[in-house]
Amino acid sequence: QNWPAHPFLCLFCEDLSSSTDRREGIGVCGWILVSISFLLVVITFPFSIWACIKVVREYERAVVFRLGRILPKKSKGPGLILILPCTDTFIRVDLRTVTCTIPPQEILTKDAVTTQVDGVVYYRIHSAVSAVANVTDVHSATFLLAQTTLRNVLGTRSLAQLLAGREEIAHGIQDILDSATEQWGIKVARVEIKDIRIPVAMQRTMAAEAEAAQEAKAKVVAAEGERNASKALKQASVVLADSTAGLQLRYLQTLTTLAAENNSTIVFPLPINMFENLGQKNRGG
């Protein structure tokens, strides 16, 4: 059999010939309807071209149904696609990344603390046929599943784990969502936990606890400094006790320090032994 020479009719003939392999799928009546539709397209050519040619964008794919069956078990596009007006319908599927914002969820953590957590899920459709044939509304289903997964995962963690391991928890949620939505043709690219809100009373308690911990740490540091200073003073007293001239030089250095502060009163330390000697001379006289 010789096909028509026109390229447009050749494409239709190839599509029609490929459907012969699925004759058992659509049945004899379906095959008759497809043949009649094809003949109508040929008879009304070239006017029928406007109803047969569809344009699919680069980021889209078209899932074509012929008499209710997906044809040819995979999506078409991008570019020009041909359909039979009477027997074929198609659904456009957007393959671009979708941003799904999870509203604040009130969650009871493992240690019985009520928190509100919101997040963002980034996903895209990698199989247009699965997204159309396996779920009614793929975007709504993914959104509800993300909400449920967020609540279930965070409910098994304590508040400390939730605040410290945010990135680890996000990766765990991503793995769960990616596995659950695989049959829907969804690929989860990223999950982010945006904000964690805790009650005001809990915030005050945590602030008081942190302040007490800082004060305790400051007291420990101060006590450690006092101990080191006492050790240094002890060593200095031993050195000065062996050198009288060194003690006098220390007196002079202290006076220099006091004079540098622009004080009107200068305290000059005198050795106690001097007063003892003066007292003994007065009694002797």
PDB file of C-alpha atoms in Angstrom:
ATOM      1  CA  GLN A   1       0.000   0.000   0.000  1.00  0.00           C
ATOM      2  CA  ASN A   2       1.311   3.439  -0.950  1.00  0.00           C
ATOM      3  CA  TRP A   3       0.807   6.196   1.631  1.00  0.00           C
ATOM      4  CA  PRO A   4      -0.098   9.760   0.474  1.00  0.00           C
ATOM      5  CA  ALA A   5       2.873  11.854  -0.415  1.00  0.00           C
ATOM      6  CA  HIS A   6       1.929  14.836   1.774  1.00  0.00           C
ATOM      7  CA  PRO A   7       4.005  14.942   5.019  1.00  0.00           C
ATOM      8  CA  PHE A   8       0.981  15.808   7.153  1.00  0.00           C
ATOM      9  CA  LEU A   9      -0.953  12.784   5.885  1.00  0.00           C
ATOM     10  CA  CYS A  10       2.125  10.617   6.280  1.00  0.00           C
ATOM     11  CA  LEU A  11       2.292  11.459   9.981  1.00  0.00           C
ATOM     12  CA  PHE A  12      -1.348  10.541  10.372  1.00  0.00           C
ATOM     13  CA  CYS A  13      -0.854   7.298   8.518  1.00  0.00           C
ATOM     14  CA  GLU A  14       2.073   6.372  10.750  1.00  0.00           C
ATOM     15  CA  ASP A  15      -0.020   7.122  13.824  1.00  0.00           C
ATOM     16  CA  LEU A  16      -2.863   5.061  12.406  1.00  0.00           C
ATOM     17  CA  SER A  17      -0.593   2.158  11.534  1.00  0.00           C
ATOM     18  CA  SER A  18       0.862   2.159  15.054  1.00  0.00           C
ATOM     19  CA  SER A  19      -2.642   1.757  16.415  1.00  0.00           C
ATOM     20  CA  THR A  20      -3.050  -1.538  14.545  1.00  0.00           C
ATOM     21  CA  ASP A  21      -0.770  -3.122  17.126  1.00  0.00           C
ATOM     22  CA  ARG A  22      -3.349  -2.215  19.755  1.00  0.00           C
ATOM     23  CA  ARG A  23      -6.415  -3.326  17.811  1.00  0.00           C
ATOM     24  CA  GLU A  24      -7.241  -5.835  20.517  1.00  0.00           C
ATOM     25  CA  GLY A  25      -7.125  -3.046  23.112  1.00  0.00           C
ATOM     26  CA  ILE A  26      -9.707  -0.752  21.517  1.00  0.00           C
ATOM     27  CA  GLY A  27     -11.770  -3.543  19.988  1.00  0.00           C
ATOM     28  CA  VAL A  28     -13.343  -3.845  16.557  1.00  0.00           C
ATOM     29  CA  CYS A  29     -15.807  -0.991  17.123  1.00  0.00           C
ATOM     30  CA  GLY A  30     -12.991   1.257  18.308  1.00  0.00           C
ATOM     31  CA  TRP A  31     -10.943   0.419  15.276  1.00  0.00           C
ATOM     32  CA  ILE A  32     -13.892   1.295  13.029  1.00  0.00           C
ATOM     33  CA  LEU A  33     -14.351   4.647  14.750  1.00  0.00           C
ATOM     34  CA  VAL A  34     -10.655   5.454  14.414  1.00  0.00           C
ATOM     35  CA  SER A  35     -10.765   4.566  10.696  1.00  0.00           C
ATOM     36  CA  ILE A  36     -13.812   6.764  10.115  1.00  0.00           C
ATOM     37  CA  SER A  37     -12.180   9.656  11.964  1.00  0.00           C
ATOM     38  CA  PHE A  38      -9.060   9.284   9.873  1.00  0.00           C
ATOM     39  CA  LEU A  39     -11.090   9.255   6.646  1.00  0.00           C
ATOM     40  CA  LEU A  40     -12.903  12.433   7.697  1.00  0.00           C
ATOM     41  CA  VAL A  41      -9.557  14.115   8.305  1.00  0.00           C
ATOM     42  CA  VAL A  42      -8.334  13.059   4.844  1.00  0.00           C
ATOM     43  CA  ILE A  43     -11.537  14.188   3.134  1.00  0.00           C
ATOM     44  CA  THR A  44     -11.575  17.615   4.809  1.00  0.00           C
ATOM     45  CA  PHE A  45      -7.850  18.204   4.352  1.00  0.00           C
ATOM     46  CA  PRO A  46      -6.355  20.853   4.507  1.00  0.00           C
ATOM     47  CA  PHE A  47      -9.102  22.469   6.634  1.00  0.00           C
ATOM     48  CA  SER A  48      -8.869  19.720   9.255  1.00  0.00           C
ATOM     49  CA  ILE A  49      -5.232  20.561   9.948  1.00  0.00           C
ATOM     50  CA  TRP A  50      -6.253  23.308  12.416  1.00  0.00           C
ATOM     51  CA  ALA A  51      -8.165  20.814  14.545  1.00  0.00           C
ATOM     52  CA  CYS A  52      -5.476  18.133  14.372  1.00  0.00           C
ATOM     53  CA  ILE A  53      -2.267  20.015  15.121  1.00  0.00           C
ATOM     54  CA  LYS A  54      -1.515  21.003  18.710  1.00  0.00           C
ATOM     55  CA  VAL A  55       1.542  22.829  20.045  1.00  0.00           C
ATOM     56  CA  VAL A  56       3.212  21.605  23.239  1.00  0.00           C
ATOM     57  CA  ARG A  57       5.677  23.940  24.941  1.00  0.00           C
ATOM     58  CA  GLU A  58       9.211  22.956  25.919  1.00  0.00           C
ATOM     59  CA  TYR A  59       8.312  22.547  29.607  1.00  0.00           C
ATOM     60  CA  GLU A  60       5.087  20.636  28.900  1.00  0.00           C
ATOM     61  CA  ARG A  61       4.120  17.128  27.883  1.00  0.00           C
ATOM     62  CA  ALA A  62       0.844  15.931  26.393  1.00  0.00           C
ATOM     63  CA  VAL A  63      -0.872  12.728  27.484  1.00  0.00           C
ATOM     64  CA  VAL A  64      -3.077  11.612  24.581  1.00  0.00           C
ATOM     65  CA  PHE A  65      -6.177   9.440  25.111  1.00  0.00           C
ATOM     66  CA  ARG A  66      -7.640   7.532  22.187  1.00  0.00           C
ATOM     67  CA  LEU A  67     -11.103   6.202  22.981  1.00  0.00           C
ATOM     68  CA  GLY A  68     -10.221   6.480  26.675  1.00  0.00           C
ATOM     69  CA  ARG A  69      -6.887   4.672  26.446  1.00  0.00           C
ATOM     70  CA  ILE A  70      -3.520   6.357  26.844  1.00  0.00           C
ATOM     71  CA  LEU A  71      -1.713   6.493  23.521  1.00  0.00           C
ATOM     72  CA  PRO A  72       1.064   5.412  23.070  1.00  0.00           C
ATOM     73  CA  LYS A  73       1.693   4.671  26.767  1.00  0.00           C
ATOM     74  CA  LYS A  74       4.003   7.661  27.009  1.00  0.00           C
ATOM     75  CA  SER A  75       3.680  11.430  26.823  1.00  0.00           C
ATOM     76  CA  LYS A  76       4.192  13.436  23.649  1.00  0.00           C
ATOM     77  CA  GLY A  77       6.061  16.657  23.062  1.00  0.00           C
ATOM     78  CA  PRO A  78       7.500  19.138  23.056  1.00  0.00           C
ATOM     79  CA  GLY A  79       6.681  20.643  19.676  1.00  0.00           C
ATOM     80  CA  LEU A  80       3.870  19.723  17.294  1.00  0.00           C
ATOM     81  CA  ILE A  81       1.620  16.757  18.019  1.00  0.00           C
ATOM     82  CA  LEU A  82      -1.191  15.324  15.875  1.00  0.00           C
ATOM     83  CA  ILE A  83      -4.502  14.074  17.232  1.00  0.00           C
ATOM     84  CA  LEU A  84      -7.690  12.764  15.661  1.00  0.00           C
ATOM     85  CA  PRO A  85     -10.468  15.253  16.420  1.00  0.00           C
ATOM     86  CA  CYS A  86     -13.258  12.746  16.954  1.00  0.00           C
ATOM     87  CA  THR A  87     -11.521  10.034  18.961  1.00  0.00           C
ATOM     88  CA  ASP A  88      -8.537  11.670  20.677  1.00  0.00           C
ATOM     89  CA  THR A  89      -8.299  13.936  23.705  1.00  0.00           C
ATOM     90  CA  PHE A  90      -5.190  15.140  25.469  1.00  0.00           C
ATOM     91  CA  ILE A  91      -4.112  16.650  28.797  1.00  0.00           C
ATOM     92  CA  ARG A  92      -1.199  19.056  29.164  1.00  0.00           C
ATOM     93  CA  VAL A  93       1.167  18.395  32.063  1.00  0.00           C
ATOM     94  CA  ASP A  94       3.592  21.041  33.307  1.00  0.00           C
ATOM     95  CA  LEU A  95       7.062  19.621  34.120  1.00  0.00           C
ATOM     96  CA  ARG A  96       8.449  22.720  35.832  1.00  0.00           C
ATOM     97  CA  THR A  97       9.360  22.720  39.521  1.00  0.00           C
ATOM     98  CA  VAL A  98       6.395  23.506  41.773  1.00  0.00           C
ATOM     99  CA  THR A  99       6.716  25.330  45.105  1.00  0.00           C
ATOM    100  CA  CYS A 100       4.372  23.931  47.737  1.00  0.00           C
ATOM    101  CA  THR A 101       4.085  26.067  50.878  1.00  0.00           C
ATOM    102  CA  ILE A 102       3.002  24.124  53.952  1.00  0.00           C
ATOM    103  CA  PRO A 103       0.982  26.369  56.291  1.00  0.00           C
ATOM    104  CA  PRO A 104       1.855  26.435  60.013  1.00  0.00           C
ATOM    105  CA  GLN A 105       1.092  23.065  61.597  1.00  0.00           C
ATOM    106  CA  GLU A 106       0.433  22.794  65.331  1.00  0.00           C
ATOM    107  CA  ILE A 107       2.538  19.869  66.516  1.00  0.00           C
ATOM    108  CA  LEU A 108       2.978  18.197  69.896  1.00  0.00           C
ATOM    109  CA  THR A 109       6.610  17.162  70.196  1.00  0.00           C
ATOM    110  CA  LYS A 110       7.909  14.045  71.909  1.00  0.00           C
ATOM    111  CA  ASP A 111       8.559  15.960  75.144  1.00  0.00           C
ATOM    112  CA  ALA A 112       4.978  17.370  75.190  1.00  0.00           C
ATOM    113  CA  VAL A 113       5.759  20.878  73.894  1.00  0.00           C
ATOM    114  CA  THR A 114       3.264  22.511  71.544  1.00  0.00           C
ATOM    115  CA  THR A 115       4.931  24.137  68.538  1.00  0.00           C
ATOM    116  CA  GLN A 116       3.921  25.558  65.183  1.00  0.00           C
ATOM    117  CA  VAL A 117       6.070  24.574  62.209  1.00  0.00           C
ATOM    118  CA  ASP A 118       5.764  25.562  58.555  1.00  0.00           C
ATOM    119  CA  GLY A 119       7.829  24.548  55.567  1.00  0.00           C
ATOM    120  CA  VAL A 120       8.306  24.499  51.801  1.00  0.00           C
ATOM    121  CA  VAL A 121       8.424  21.517  49.420  1.00  0.00           C
ATOM    122  CA  TYR A 122       9.945  21.766  45.929  1.00  0.00           C
ATOM    123  CA  TYR A 123       8.903  19.026  43.509  1.00  0.00           C
ATOM    124  CA  ARG A 124       8.381  18.379  39.821  1.00  0.00           C
ATOM    125  CA  ILE A 125       6.613  15.845  37.623  1.00  0.00           C
ATOM    126  CA  HIS A 126       8.987  13.463  35.871  1.00  0.00           C
ATOM    127  CA  SER A 127       6.350  11.080  34.444  1.00  0.00           C
ATOM    128  CA  ALA A 128       3.354  12.811  32.898  1.00  0.00           C
ATOM    129  CA  VAL A 129       1.508   9.539  32.289  1.00  0.00           C
ATOM    130  CA  SER A 130       1.753   8.482  35.944  1.00  0.00           C
ATOM    131  CA  ALA A 131       0.691  11.938  37.144  1.00  0.00           C
ATOM    132  CA  VAL A 132      -2.459  11.773  35.006  1.00  0.00           C
ATOM    133  CA  ALA A 133      -3.377   8.089  35.245  1.00  0.00           C
ATOM    134  CA  ASN A 134      -2.510   7.207  38.863  1.00  0.00           C
ATOM    135  CA  VAL A 135      -3.945  10.114  40.872  1.00  0.00           C
ATOM    136  CA  THR A 136      -6.901  12.465  40.484  1.00  0.00           C
ATOM    137  CA  ASP A 137      -5.111  15.715  41.385  1.00  0.00           C
ATOM    138  CA  VAL A 138      -1.379  15.227  41.751  1.00  0.00           C
ATOM    139  CA  HIS A 139      -0.684  18.671  43.202  1.00  0.00           C
ATOM    140  CA  SER A 140      -3.405  18.472  45.851  1.00  0.00           C
ATOM    141  CA  ALA A 141      -2.358  14.941  46.798  1.00  0.00           C
ATOM    142  CA  THR A 142       1.283  15.986  47.170  1.00  0.00           C
ATOM    143  CA  PHE A 143       0.305  19.007  49.280  1.00  0.00           C
ATOM    144  CA  LEU A 144      -1.822  16.940  51.699  1.00  0.00           C
ATOM    145  CA  LEU A 145       0.834  14.228  51.924  1.00  0.00           C
ATOM    146  CA  ALA A 146       3.501  16.840  52.732  1.00  0.00           C
ATOM    147  CA  GLN A 147       1.351  18.216  55.570  1.00  0.00           C
ATOM    148  CA  THR A 148       0.750  14.766  57.035  1.00  0.00           C
ATOM    149  CA  THR A 149       4.375  13.711  56.746  1.00  0.00           C
ATOM    150  CA  LEU A 150       5.574  16.909  58.431  1.00  0.00           C
ATOM    151  CA  ARG A 151       3.259  16.358  61.388  1.00  0.00           C
ATOM    152  CA  ASN A 152       4.119  12.671  61.751  1.00  0.00           C
ATOM    153  CA  VAL A 153       7.887  13.128  61.565  1.00  0.00           C
ATOM    154  CA  LEU A 154       8.099  16.120  63.902  1.00  0.00           C
ATOM    155  CA  GLY A 155       5.809  14.426  66.419  1.00  0.00           C
ATOM    156  CA  THR A 156       8.514  11.828  67.049  1.00  0.00           C
ATOM    157  CA  ARG A 157      11.215  14.406  67.878  1.00  0.00           C
ATOM    158  CA  SER A 158      11.846  16.421  71.025  1.00  0.00           C
ATOM    159  CA  LEU A 159      12.014  20.207  70.994  1.00  0.00           C
ATOM    160  CA  ALA A 160      15.808  20.181  71.345  1.00  0.00           C
ATOM    161  CA  GLN A 161      16.149  17.799  68.384  1.00  0.00           C
ATOM    162  CA  LEU A 162      13.734  19.932  66.388  1.00  0.00           C
ATOM    163  CA  LEU A 163      15.737  23.106  66.986  1.00  0.00           C
ATOM    164  CA  ALA A 164      19.185  21.569  66.513  1.00  0.00           C
ATOM    165  CA  GLY A 165      18.577  19.041  63.718  1.00  0.00           C
ATOM    166  CA  ARG A 166      16.405  21.004  61.325  1.00  0.00           C
ATOM    167  CA  GLU A 167      18.384  20.066  58.216  1.00  0.00           C
ATOM    168  CA  GLU A 168      18.498  16.376  59.113  1.00  0.00           C
ATOM    169  CA  ILE A 169      14.745  16.324  59.696  1.00  0.00           C
ATOM    170  CA  ALA A 170      14.151  18.048  56.340  1.00  0.00           C
ATOM    171  CA  HIS A 171      16.195  15.358  54.540  1.00  0.00           C
ATOM    172  CA  GLY A 172      14.190  12.639  56.293  1.00  0.00           C
ATOM    173  CA  ILE A 173      10.894  14.210  55.199  1.00  0.00           C
ATOM    174  CA  GLN A 174      12.216  14.517  51.640  1.00  0.00           C
ATOM    175  CA  ASP A 175      13.084  10.802  51.487  1.00  0.00           C
ATOM    176  CA  ILE A 176       9.644   9.815  52.783  1.00  0.00           C
ATOM    177  CA  LEU A 177       7.815  12.081  50.313  1.00  0.00           C
ATOM    178  CA  ASP A 178       9.995  10.996  47.393  1.00  0.00           C
ATOM    179  CA  SER A 179       9.284   7.338  48.094  1.00  0.00           C
ATOM    180  CA  ALA A 180       5.533   7.859  48.574  1.00  0.00           C
ATOM    181  CA  THR A 181       5.022   9.992  45.439  1.00  0.00           C
ATOM    182  CA  GLU A 182       7.136   7.883  43.083  1.00  0.00           C
ATOM    183  CA  GLN A 183       4.041   6.073  41.777  1.00  0.00           C
ATOM    184  CA  TRP A 184       2.462   9.463  41.004  1.00  0.00           C
ATOM    185  CA  GLY A 185       5.369  10.472  38.769  1.00  0.00           C
ATOM    186  CA  ILE A 186       6.639  13.033  41.298  1.00  0.00           C
ATOM    187  CA  LYS A 187      10.273  13.791  42.123  1.00  0.00           C
ATOM    188  CA  VAL A 188      10.760  15.737  45.370  1.00  0.00           C
ATOM    189  CA  ALA A 189      13.746  18.025  44.883  1.00  0.00           C
ATOM    190  CA  ARG A 190      14.008  19.711  48.280  1.00  0.00           C
ATOM    191  CA  VAL A 191      12.238  20.184  51.609  1.00  0.00           C
ATOM    192  CA  GLU A 192      12.881  23.170  53.870  1.00  0.00           C
ATOM    193  CA  ILE A 193      11.563  23.878  57.377  1.00  0.00           C
ATOM    194  CA  LYS A 194      10.950  27.625  57.407  1.00  0.00           C
ATOM    195  CA  ASP A 195      10.053  28.557  60.968  1.00  0.00           C
ATOM    196  CA  ILE A 196       9.512  26.943  64.366  1.00  0.00           C
ATOM    197  CA  ARG A 197       7.271  28.867  66.751  1.00  0.00           C
ATOM    198  CA  ILE A 198       7.059  27.977  70.438  1.00  0.00           C
ATOM    199  CA  PRO A 199       4.775  29.503  73.130  1.00  0.00           C
ATOM    200  CA  VAL A 200       5.848  32.764  74.792  1.00  0.00           C
ATOM    201  CA  ALA A 201       5.972  31.134  78.240  1.00  0.00           C
ATOM    202  CA  MET A 202       8.316  28.476  76.880  1.00  0.00           C
ATOM    203  CA  GLN A 203      10.499  31.155  75.297  1.00  0.00           C
ATOM    204  CA  ARG A 204      10.805  32.921  78.671  1.00  0.00           C
ATOM    205  CA  THR A 205      11.661  29.652  80.403  1.00  0.00           C
ATOM    206  CA  MET A 206      14.331  28.829  77.831  1.00  0.00           C
ATOM    207  CA  ALA A 207      15.764  32.358  78.083  1.00  0.00           C
ATOM    208  CA  ALA A 208      15.943  32.092  81.904  1.00  0.00           C
ATOM    209  CA  GLU A 209      17.616  28.696  81.619  1.00  0.00           C
ATOM    210  CA  ALA A 210      20.178  30.020  79.154  1.00  0.00           C
ATOM    211  CA  GLU A 211      20.856  33.059  81.344  1.00  0.00           C
ATOM    212  CA  ALA A 212      21.377  30.861  84.422  1.00  0.00           C
ATOM    213  CA  ALA A 213      23.763  28.644  82.466  1.00  0.00           C
ATOM    214  CA  GLN A 214      25.757  31.685  81.329  1.00  0.00           C
ATOM    215  CA  GLU A 215      25.921  33.057  84.886  1.00  0.00           C
ATOM    216  CA  ALA A 216      27.135  29.716  86.216  1.00  0.00           C
ATOM    217  CA  LYS A 217      29.780  29.581  83.505  1.00  0.00           C
ATOM    218  CA  ALA A 218      30.874  33.156  84.339  1.00  0.00           C
ATOM    219  CA  LYS A 219      31.241  32.292  88.038  1.00  0.00           C
ATOM    220  CA  VAL A 220      33.357  29.273  87.177  1.00  0.00           C
ATOM    221  CA  VAL A 221      35.596  31.408  84.955  1.00  0.00           C
ATOM    222  CA  ALA A 222      35.906  34.077  87.686  1.00  0.00           C
ATOM    223  CA  ALA A 223      36.785  31.470  90.321  1.00  0.00           C
ATOM    224  CA  GLU A 224      39.389  29.985  88.005  1.00  0.00           C
ATOM    225  CA  GLY A 225      40.887  33.432  87.512  1.00  0.00           C
ATOM    226  CA  GLU A 226      41.008  34.082  91.267  1.00  0.00           C
ATOM    227  CA  ARG A 227      42.800  30.794  91.821  1.00  0.00           C
ATOM    228  CA  ASN A 228      45.374  31.549  89.145  1.00  0.00           C
ATOM    229  CA  ALA A 229      45.852  35.077  90.525  1.00  0.00           C
ATOM    230  CA  SER A 230      46.374  33.772  94.080  1.00  0.00           C
ATOM    231  CA  LYS A 231      48.996  31.327  92.815  1.00  0.00           C
ATOM    232  CA  ALA A 232      50.790  34.126  90.981  1.00  0.00           C
ATOM    233  CA  LEU A 233      50.693  36.394  94.061  1.00  0.00           C
ATOM    234  CA  LYS A 234      52.082  33.615  96.205  1.00  0.00           C
ATOM    235  CA  GLN A 235      54.990  33.130  93.818  1.00  0.00           C
ATOM    236  CA  ALA A 236      55.580  36.895  93.679  1.00  0.00           C
ATOM    237  CA  SER A 237      55.614  37.176  97.491  1.00  0.00           C
ATOM    238  CA  VAL A 238      58.281  34.494  97.671  1.00  0.00           C
ATOM    239  CA  VAL A 239      60.447  36.362  95.170  1.00  0.00           C
ATOM    240  CA  LEU A 240      59.968  39.747  96.890  1.00  0.00           C
ATOM    241  CA  ALA A 241      60.715  38.277 100.331  1.00  0.00           C
ATOM    242  CA  ASP A 242      64.182  37.306  99.129  1.00  0.00           C
ATOM    243  CA  SER A 243      64.944  40.772  97.697  1.00  0.00           C
ATOM    244  CA  THR A 244      64.412  43.968  99.683  1.00  0.00           C
ATOM    245  CA  ALA A 245      65.422  46.148  96.755  1.00  0.00           C
ATOM    246  CA  GLY A 246      62.851  44.405  94.591  1.00  0.00           C
ATOM    247  CA  LEU A 247      60.143  45.261  97.117  1.00  0.00           C
ATOM    248  CA  GLN A 248      61.148  48.934  97.051  1.00  0.00           C
ATOM    249  CA  LEU A 249      61.070  48.936  93.246  1.00  0.00           C
ATOM    250  CA  ARG A 250      57.570  47.515  93.418  1.00  0.00           C
ATOM    251  CA  TYR A 251      56.574  50.376  95.723  1.00  0.00           C
ATOM    252  CA  LEU A 252      57.924  52.900  93.235  1.00  0.00           C
ATOM    253  CA  GLN A 253      56.128  51.220  90.354  1.00  0.00           C
ATOM    254  CA  THR A 254      52.847  51.416  92.291  1.00  0.00           C
ATOM    255  CA  LEU A 255      53.400  55.124  92.926  1.00  0.00           C
ATOM    256  CA  THR A 256      54.028  55.685  89.222  1.00  0.00           C
ATOM    257  CA  THR A 257      50.751  53.963  88.401  1.00  0.00           C
ATOM    258  CA  LEU A 258      48.832  56.097  90.900  1.00  0.00           C
ATOM    259  CA  ALA A 259      50.400  59.340  89.660  1.00  0.00           C
ATOM    260  CA  ALA A 260      49.424  58.535  86.051  1.00  0.00           C
ATOM    261  CA  GLU A 261      45.730  58.636  87.013  1.00  0.00           C
ATOM    262  CA  ASN A 262      45.865  62.397  87.914  1.00  0.00           C
ATOM    263  CA  ASN A 263      45.023  61.844  91.560  1.00  0.00           C
ATOM    264  CA  SER A 264      45.333  64.734  94.021  1.00  0.00           C
ATOM    265  CA  THR A 265      46.205  62.368  96.838  1.00  0.00           C
ATOM    266  CA  ILE A 266      49.134  60.020  96.694  1.00  0.00           C
ATOM    267  CA  VAL A 267      49.377  57.230  99.209  1.00  0.00           C
ATOM    268  CA  PHE A 268      52.982  56.341  99.993  1.00  0.00           C
ATOM    269  CA  PRO A 269      53.317  52.974 101.706  1.00  0.00           C
ATOM    270  CA  LEU A 270      55.783  52.745 104.541  1.00  0.00           C
ATOM    271  CA  PRO A 271      57.179  49.557 106.017  1.00  0.00           C
ATOM    272  CA  ILE A 272      55.616  48.591 109.343  1.00  0.00           C
ATOM    273  CA  ASN A 273      59.108  47.914 110.730  1.00  0.00           C
ATOM    274  CA  MET A 274      59.843  51.629 110.528  1.00  0.00           C
ATOM    275  CA  PHE A 275      56.983  52.442 112.903  1.00  0.00           C
ATOM    276  CA  GLU A 276      58.122  49.701 115.258  1.00  0.00           C
ATOM    277  CA  ASN A 277      61.639  51.187 115.374  1.00  0.00           C
ATOM    278  CA  LEU A 278      60.246  54.670 116.032  1.00  0.00           C
ATOM    279  CA  GLY A 279      58.109  53.328 118.864  1.00  0.00           C
ATOM    280  CA  GLN A 280      61.087  51.627 120.473  1.00  0.00           C
ATOM    281  CA  LYS A 281      63.151  54.866 120.292  1.00  0.00           C
ATOM    282  CA  ASN A 282      60.366  56.911 121.910  1.00  0.00           C
ATOM    283  CA  ARG A 283      60.093  54.452 124.797  1.00  0.00           C
ATOM    284  CA  GLY A 284      63.857  54.403 125.164  1.00  0.00           C
ATOM    285  CA  GLY A 285      64.029  58.212 125.287  1.00  0.00           C
TER     286      GLY A 285
END
